Amino acid sequence: MQTEQENGQLKRTMKTRHLIMLSLGGVIGTGLFFNTGYIISTTGAAGTLLAYLIGALVVWLVMQCLGELSVAMPETGAFHVYAARYLGPATGYTVAWLYWLTWTVALGSSFTAAGFCMQYWFPQVPVWAWCVVFCAVIFGLNVISTRFFAEGEFWFSLVKVITIIAFIILGGAAIFGFIPMQDGSPAPGLSNLTAEGWFPHGGLPILMTMVAVNFAFSGTELIGIAAGETENPHKVIPVAIRTTIARLIIFFIGTVFVLAALIPMQQAGVEKSPFVLVFEKVGIPYAADIFNFVILTAILSAANSGLYASGRMLWSLSNEKTLPRCFARVNKNGVPLTALSVSMLGGVLALFSSVIAPDTVFVALSAISGFAVVAVWISICASHFMFRRRHLQSGQPLSALQYRAPWYPLVPVLGFILCVVACVGLAFDPTQRIALYCGIPFVALCYGAYYLTRNITSQEPEHVAE
C-alpha cells in the first residue's frame, strides 16, 4: 500500500491548538502592527475604530461561509476547490492564483516591516540586508516538516497573543494616567479620539482604507487552507472558527482603541510601528525595545504562515492538474519543496521594495495583497451561496450539514457586497490605486492562462514523489 508521500499527498498532522494559532498567527502581523498607523493618519482615530468594526463584521460573515464549506468538504487549498466546483473551473484557478499572490506579496511587505524593526536598533544597516536574513530563516522553518512548522507557529503566535493582551492592559493604564508618560505630560484620556474632529477628512477615507483593514484581518481564512492537514476536521474547524473570530475582535478593537487614544493623528505612519511609538511615550523602561522585538517575532510569524499558505496553494493547483506536476511533489517529510521555493519569490519583492522606497512601496504591496485577499473572500461568499442553494435543490435536509452559516442567504450576500465596496474604495486612494492597476489585469491574465494551459496540464502523467 502506498504512503501519503508516495502519492504526493500532505499529512494530517495538525491539531486544534495548531489550527487556532495558525489562523491567529496569520492575522496578527504586518497589517495590525504597521498598517494601523497608516489608517489612523488617513481616517483619524474615530474613523479607524469604525473601519475596524466594519472589517470585523466582514471577517465574521466570510468565516461563517467558509466554516460551512470547509466542514462539508475539508480540502487543502480549499477556496479554489470550492470556487472551481460551484463557480466554474476558470474561476477556481484564478482564485488559487489570487490567494497565492496575497501571501507571496505579503511576504514582501512582512520582510520589509521586519527590516524596519531591525533599523530601530541598527539604523546603519539597510533594510534589504535584514530581508535576506529573514528569507533564509522562514524558508528553513517551512521545509523541515509540516508538524515542525505548526509547532513553531504555535509558539510564535502564543507570544503575540500574550503581547497583545499586555499592550491593551498597559496602554489602557497609560491612557487614564495609571502609568506616567515619558515626558511628564498629563494622561491623554480620550482627547486624541476627537482632537481633529470625529472624521477629520470626512467619510471617504474610511472607504479608501477598507482594503487595508481587510489586509490586517487576512489570515483568518488559513483555517480553510489547513483543513486538509488537520486531524478530525469536522470537530476541529468549527471550534477554531468560533474561538479565532472572538479573539480577533477583542484583540483588534481593543488594540486599535489604545493606539488611536495614545497617538495623535499627525504622528502616525508606517516607517515605525505605532506600537513602538506608544511605548516611546509611556514611562516604562525599555518597553519600546521589548515591544519592537515582539513585533519582529509577530511579523516573522505572519511571514511563516504566509509562505505555508502560498506553497500549499501551488501544491493544490498542481494536485488538481492545473499546474505542472513538479509543484505537487513532496519530500520525505511531506513538504511541497518546489511550491515553497517558487512562493519564496515574495522575498525578492521585499528586497526590491526596501531598496527603492520602503515607506511608499510598503503601502503599495499591502494594497495589492489586500485586493487579492478581498477577491478571495468574494469567491468564498459566492461559493457558499451556490453550495447551500444546490444542497437545498438536491432535496437534502439542512440537518445533513454539520456546520451551518446562520441567516442564509443574508450572510453570503452581505459579505459579498461589503467586499466589493472595499475594492471600489481603492480607486479613491492614489497610494493604493496601484492594487487595481495590478489586480484587475492579473485576474484577466489568470482566466486567459487557464484556457491556454488546461489541455497541456491535463495530458501530463500522474504525480510522483521526490
XYZ file of C-alpha atoms in Angstrom:
466
model
C 0.000 0.000 0.000
C 1.407 3.403 -0.964
C 2.125 6.003 1.667
C 0.848 9.552 1.574
C 4.278 10.786 0.461
C 4.436 8.296 -2.381
C 1.082 9.553 -3.583
C 2.344 13.134 -3.318
C -0.133 13.836 -0.510
C 0.143 16.086 2.529
C -0.135 14.674 6.053
C -2.945 15.263 8.577
C -0.699 16.221 11.493
C -2.248 19.488 12.767
C -4.257 19.560 15.984
C -6.862 22.072 17.246
C -4.296 24.274 19.001
C -2.145 24.361 15.858
C -5.091 25.391 13.667
C -6.250 28.164 16.022
C -2.758 29.574 16.441
C -2.023 29.265 12.705
C -5.029 31.449 11.959
C -4.174 33.948 14.711
C -0.556 33.923 13.550
C -1.539 34.790 10.011
C -3.704 37.671 11.172
C -1.736 39.302 13.994
C 1.152 40.572 11.925
C 2.164 43.291 9.491
C -1.352 44.629 8.913
C -2.105 45.238 12.587
C 1.391 46.275 13.667
C 2.176 48.652 10.773
C -0.896 49.358 8.609
C -2.858 50.631 11.595
C -0.526 53.643 11.688
C -1.356 54.407 8.043
C -5.099 54.040 8.705
C -5.000 56.375 11.739
C -3.100 59.011 9.726
C -5.680 58.758 6.918
C -9.021 58.463 8.689
C -8.395 59.799 12.196
C -8.963 57.935 15.458
C -12.745 57.539 15.343
C -12.625 56.661 11.633
C -10.070 53.942 12.336
C -12.255 52.385 15.019
C -15.267 52.440 12.687
C -13.221 50.951 9.829
C -12.037 48.081 12.031
C -15.550 47.418 13.316
C -16.769 47.110 9.715
C -13.745 44.897 8.969
C -14.633 42.650 11.911
C -18.175 42.278 10.550
C -16.824 41.331 7.105
C -14.493 38.720 8.626
C -17.345 37.211 10.630
C -19.525 36.967 7.508
C -16.775 35.393 5.395
C -15.757 32.918 8.097
C -19.336 31.728 8.562
C -19.436 30.945 4.847
C -16.030 29.257 4.947
C -16.948 27.258 8.036
C -19.887 25.599 6.325
C -17.850 24.848 3.189
C -14.720 23.534 4.900
C -16.586 21.253 7.313
C -18.607 19.795 4.444
C -15.502 19.463 2.212
C -12.178 19.625 4.134
C -9.513 20.074 1.460
C -6.028 21.595 1.332
C -6.250 24.721 -0.826
C -9.947 24.829 -0.054
C -11.020 28.122 -1.632
C -10.126 27.385 -5.197
C -11.558 23.864 -4.964
C -14.904 25.298 -3.846
C -14.789 28.067 -6.459
C -13.989 25.559 -9.206
C -16.858 23.325 -8.105
C -19.521 25.993 -7.646
C -18.403 28.979 -9.743
C -16.525 27.294 -12.609
C -13.038 25.789 -13.098
C -11.552 29.006 -14.561
C -12.731 30.956 -11.503
C -11.254 28.318 -9.194
C -7.918 28.559 -10.995
C -7.981 32.368 -10.736
C -8.896 32.280 -7.032
C -5.950 29.987 -6.313
C -3.520 32.336 -8.027
C -5.071 35.351 -6.290
C -4.538 33.725 -2.904
C -1.010 32.779 -3.892
C -0.497 36.456 -4.831
C -1.982 37.541 -1.490
C 0.593 35.730 0.583
C 3.560 35.958 -1.768
C 3.229 39.752 -1.894
C 2.512 39.783 1.849
C 5.855 38.034 2.331
C 7.450 41.051 0.688
C 5.695 43.534 2.963
C 6.391 41.342 6.033
C 10.121 41.152 5.377
C 10.214 44.912 4.722
C 8.397 45.544 8.013
C 10.837 43.228 9.796
C 13.674 45.289 8.321
C 12.043 48.449 9.721
C 12.008 46.780 13.159
C 15.727 45.960 12.965
C 16.548 49.523 11.927
C 15.184 50.650 15.274
C 18.319 49.095 16.803
C 20.689 49.138 13.816
C 19.865 52.285 11.801
C 23.074 51.993 9.769
C 22.204 48.551 8.315
C 19.979 48.754 5.189
C 16.541 47.128 5.249
C 17.366 44.796 2.343
C 20.176 43.134 4.309
C 17.751 42.079 7.022
C 15.322 40.868 4.355
C 17.933 38.375 3.102
C 18.446 37.000 6.622
C 14.732 36.627 7.337
C 14.059 34.998 3.958
C 16.519 32.241 4.891
C 15.065 31.746 8.402
C 11.416 31.483 7.286
C 12.244 29.198 4.375
C 14.140 26.896 6.738
C 11.190 26.665 9.161
C 8.854 25.621 6.352
C 10.977 22.991 4.624
C 11.661 20.727 7.625
C 8.127 19.341 8.115
C 4.513 20.445 8.496
C 4.459 19.376 12.160
C 7.658 21.345 12.850
C 6.167 24.378 11.083
C 2.885 24.091 13.018
C 4.662 23.706 16.365
C 6.876 26.712 15.630
C 3.851 28.754 14.591
C 2.018 27.768 17.788
C 4.750 29.298 19.962
C 5.237 32.302 17.658
C 1.521 33.052 17.909
C 1.354 32.468 21.654
C 3.957 35.198 22.150
C 1.851 37.535 20.000
C -1.370 36.823 21.871
C 0.263 37.458 25.262
C 1.821 40.645 23.891
C -1.469 41.989 22.545
C -3.162 41.380 25.916
C -0.271 43.112 27.739
C -0.404 46.015 25.271
C -4.142 46.562 25.822
C -3.724 46.483 29.621
C -0.610 48.714 29.782
C -1.867 51.076 27.075
C -5.216 51.410 28.820
C -3.392 52.234 32.071
C -1.365 54.947 30.268
C -4.495 56.452 28.686
C -6.080 57.068 32.093
C -2.896 58.038 33.982
C -2.137 54.874 35.956
C 1.230 54.724 34.139
C 3.048 58.069 33.626
C 4.024 59.430 30.217
C 7.744 59.568 29.389
C 7.874 63.369 29.026
C 5.835 64.040 32.155
C 2.806 65.256 30.195
C -0.659 64.522 31.591
C -2.516 61.364 30.574
C -4.247 61.918 27.221
C -7.500 60.240 28.244
C -9.811 60.100 25.253
C -8.805 63.523 23.886
C -6.907 62.155 20.850
C -10.017 60.313 19.684
C -11.763 63.563 18.813
C -8.872 66.088 18.760
C -9.178 66.531 14.983
C -12.938 66.007 14.949
C -14.778 62.707 14.636
C -13.974 62.320 10.938
C -11.358 64.985 10.073
C -11.315 64.176 6.352
C -14.937 63.077 6.026
C -16.263 59.586 5.419
C -14.427 58.841 2.141
C -11.089 57.875 3.814
C -12.914 55.114 5.697
C -13.986 53.622 2.366
C -10.466 54.169 0.975
C -8.823 52.237 3.819
C -11.221 49.289 3.963
C -8.882 47.085 1.893
C -6.026 47.980 4.260
C -8.271 46.953 7.165
C -9.203 43.722 5.403
C -5.491 43.089 4.763
C -4.949 43.432 8.518
C -7.651 40.785 9.099
C -6.380 38.497 6.318
C -5.155 35.165 7.603
C -8.369 34.041 9.307
C -9.112 32.063 6.155
C -5.981 29.941 6.748
C -8.322 27.641 8.676
C -9.778 26.608 5.322
C -6.328 26.146 3.759
C -5.155 23.873 6.582
C -8.349 21.785 6.702
C -6.738 19.070 4.568
C -3.849 18.695 7.024
C -5.953 18.698 10.206
C -6.930 15.753 12.381
C -10.745 15.365 12.701
C -11.604 18.481 10.643
C -15.351 18.109 11.313
C -14.752 18.693 15.025
C -11.720 20.971 14.902
C -12.758 23.540 12.259
C -15.950 24.850 13.989
C -14.060 25.275 17.274
C -11.196 27.057 15.514
C -13.547 29.429 13.677
C -15.532 30.391 16.784
C -12.507 30.982 19.007
C -10.480 32.753 16.317
C -13.196 35.282 15.441
C -13.960 36.072 19.096
C -10.299 36.624 19.926
C -9.646 38.674 16.818
C -12.482 41.095 17.513
C -11.322 41.575 21.118
C -7.652 41.898 20.149
C -8.135 44.166 17.145
C -10.782 46.534 18.501
C -9.047 46.758 21.884
C -5.653 47.355 20.295
C -6.893 49.943 17.799
C -8.696 51.814 20.594
C -5.460 52.056 22.619
C -3.407 53.117 19.573
C -5.925 55.748 18.486
C -6.163 57.161 22.020
C -2.385 57.436 22.546
C -1.111 58.502 19.090
C -2.106 61.890 17.626
C -3.235 61.565 14.022
C -0.290 63.601 12.676
C 2.337 61.295 14.228
C 1.029 58.022 12.767
C 2.647 56.317 9.750
C 4.250 53.060 8.590
C 8.007 53.566 8.913
C 7.830 52.929 12.647
C 5.252 50.629 14.216
C 2.558 52.596 16.104
C 3.082 50.108 18.952
C 6.674 51.277 19.340
C 5.518 54.917 19.135
C 3.152 54.262 22.031
C 5.820 52.808 24.292
C 8.295 55.533 23.459
C 5.705 57.864 25.003
C 4.963 55.695 28.062
C 7.315 55.864 31.021
C 8.198 52.162 31.240
C 11.955 51.468 30.925
C 12.906 49.519 27.757
C 9.219 48.981 26.887
C 9.744 50.218 23.325
C 12.676 47.825 22.814
C 10.740 44.878 24.215
C 7.720 45.573 22.034
C 9.867 46.133 18.979
C 11.330 42.643 19.498
C 7.897 41.109 19.983
C 6.590 42.874 16.868
C 9.556 41.488 14.932
C 8.615 37.993 16.136
C 4.990 38.601 15.193
C 5.824 39.762 11.679
C 8.092 36.757 11.078
C 5.281 34.547 12.354
C 2.904 36.072 9.790
C 5.533 35.519 7.082
C 5.845 31.918 8.276
C 2.085 31.422 7.849
C 2.171 33.236 4.513
C 4.833 31.007 2.978
C 2.908 27.957 4.207
C -0.315 29.216 2.586
C 1.198 30.211 -0.760
C 3.149 26.954 -1.058
C 0.053 24.868 -0.302
C -1.939 26.784 -2.899
C 0.583 25.913 -5.635
C 0.570 22.293 -4.431
C -3.220 22.248 -4.632
C -3.245 23.742 -8.136
C -0.846 21.043 -9.293
C -2.792 18.353 -7.464
C -5.873 19.487 -9.407
C -3.750 19.187 -12.602
C -3.904 22.875 -13.495
C -0.170 23.351 -12.900
C 2.810 21.159 -13.908
C 3.231 18.071 -11.733
C 6.535 19.262 -10.224
C 4.596 21.586 -7.876
C 2.742 18.638 -6.313
C 5.882 16.716 -5.440
C 6.574 16.418 -1.734
C 9.773 15.392 0.029
C 10.073 12.563 2.555
C 8.658 14.857 5.278
C 5.529 15.606 3.239
C 6.626 19.161 2.366
C 5.982 20.540 -1.177
C 9.525 21.880 -1.655
C 9.184 23.160 -5.238
C 5.962 25.012 -4.442
C 7.558 26.627 -1.373
C 10.651 27.653 -3.341
C 8.640 29.404 -6.051
C 6.452 31.115 -3.451
C 9.565 32.485 -1.772
C 9.760 34.902 -4.707
C 7.808 37.228 -2.435
C 11.044 37.729 -0.552
C 12.544 39.168 -3.746
C 9.740 41.744 -3.783
C 10.865 42.727 -0.275
C 14.416 43.292 -1.461
C 13.136 45.421 -4.340
C 10.794 47.484 -2.179
C 13.355 48.079 0.563
C 15.919 49.413 -1.922
C 13.576 51.665 -3.937
C 11.308 53.369 -1.378
C 10.404 51.318 1.692
C 7.578 53.505 3.038
C 5.610 54.081 -0.198
C 6.218 50.640 -1.716
C 5.203 49.018 1.584
C 1.735 50.626 1.316
C 1.507 49.557 -2.353
C 2.480 45.936 -1.563
C -0.070 45.837 1.252
C -2.764 47.211 -1.068
C -2.054 44.589 -3.763
C -2.119 41.825 -1.176
C -5.299 43.269 0.340
C -7.045 43.418 -3.043
C -6.156 39.791 -3.712
C -7.422 38.529 -0.354
C -10.671 40.513 -0.648
C -11.204 38.981 -4.097
C -10.732 35.550 -2.499
C -13.245 36.447 0.230
C -15.711 37.430 -2.516
C -15.281 33.953 -4.032
C -15.848 32.295 -0.624
C -19.157 34.136 -0.174
C -20.268 33.342 -3.736
C -19.224 29.675 -3.407
C -21.164 29.320 -0.170
C -24.261 30.918 -1.719
C -24.165 28.399 -4.591
C -23.267 25.448 -2.334
C -26.235 25.955 0.001
C -28.548 26.619 -2.955
C -27.540 23.357 -4.664
C -27.727 21.487 -1.372
C -31.352 22.561 -0.916
C -32.222 21.982 -4.585
C -30.947 18.411 -4.308
C -33.567 17.736 -1.625
C -31.057 17.102 1.183
C -32.046 18.334 4.660
C -30.153 21.154 6.372
C -29.502 18.774 9.259
C -27.081 16.917 6.966
C -24.705 19.898 7.269
C -22.569 19.551 10.402
C -21.813 23.288 10.432
C -24.307 25.829 9.076
C -23.849 29.546 8.482
C -26.795 31.450 10.049
C -29.287 33.680 8.227
C -28.772 32.326 4.730
C -28.776 33.997 2.194
C -28.153 37.303 4.054
C -24.688 36.285 5.319
C -23.074 35.409 1.947
C -24.831 38.250 0.086
C -23.845 40.942 2.629
C -20.286 39.600 2.797
C -20.061 39.706 -0.998
C -21.351 43.314 -1.185
C -19.059 44.665 1.554
C -16.002 43.073 -0.065
C -16.883 44.591 -3.468
C -17.362 48.019 -1.854
C -13.902 47.726 -0.233
C -12.308 47.107 -3.652
C -14.119 50.135 -5.095
C -12.622 52.238 -2.294
C -9.114 51.599 -3.658
C -9.896 53.780 -6.678
C -10.148 56.866 -4.432
C -6.695 56.500 -2.798
C -3.716 57.378 -5.047
C -1.266 55.457 -2.826
C -3.316 52.241 -3.070
C -4.734 52.588 -6.588
C -1.854 50.500 -7.911
C -3.681 47.482 -6.436
C -6.390 47.881 -9.077
C -3.852 48.538 -11.836
C -2.083 45.282 -10.916
C -5.003 43.230 -9.595
C -7.539 43.544 -12.422
C -5.043 42.672 -15.225
C -3.778 39.804 -13.021
C -7.311 38.383 -12.821
C -7.696 38.685 -16.602
C -4.292 37.026 -17.103
C -5.293 34.101 -14.857
C -8.505 33.462 -16.791
C -6.575 33.592 -20.062
C -3.813 31.318 -18.748
C -6.355 28.748 -17.578
C -7.883 28.330 -21.009
C -4.444 28.269 -22.682
C -2.871 25.694 -20.352
C -5.682 23.342 -19.266
C -5.200 20.969 -22.189
C -1.414 20.795 -21.690
C -1.504 20.021 -17.967
C -4.402 17.565 -18.245
C -2.284 15.387 -20.553
C 0.610 15.047 -18.103
C 1.153 11.721 -16.250
C 0.251 11.286 -12.598
C 2.363 12.946 -9.896
C 5.229 11.123 -8.264
C 7.077 11.861 -5.063
C 10.635 13.075 -4.929
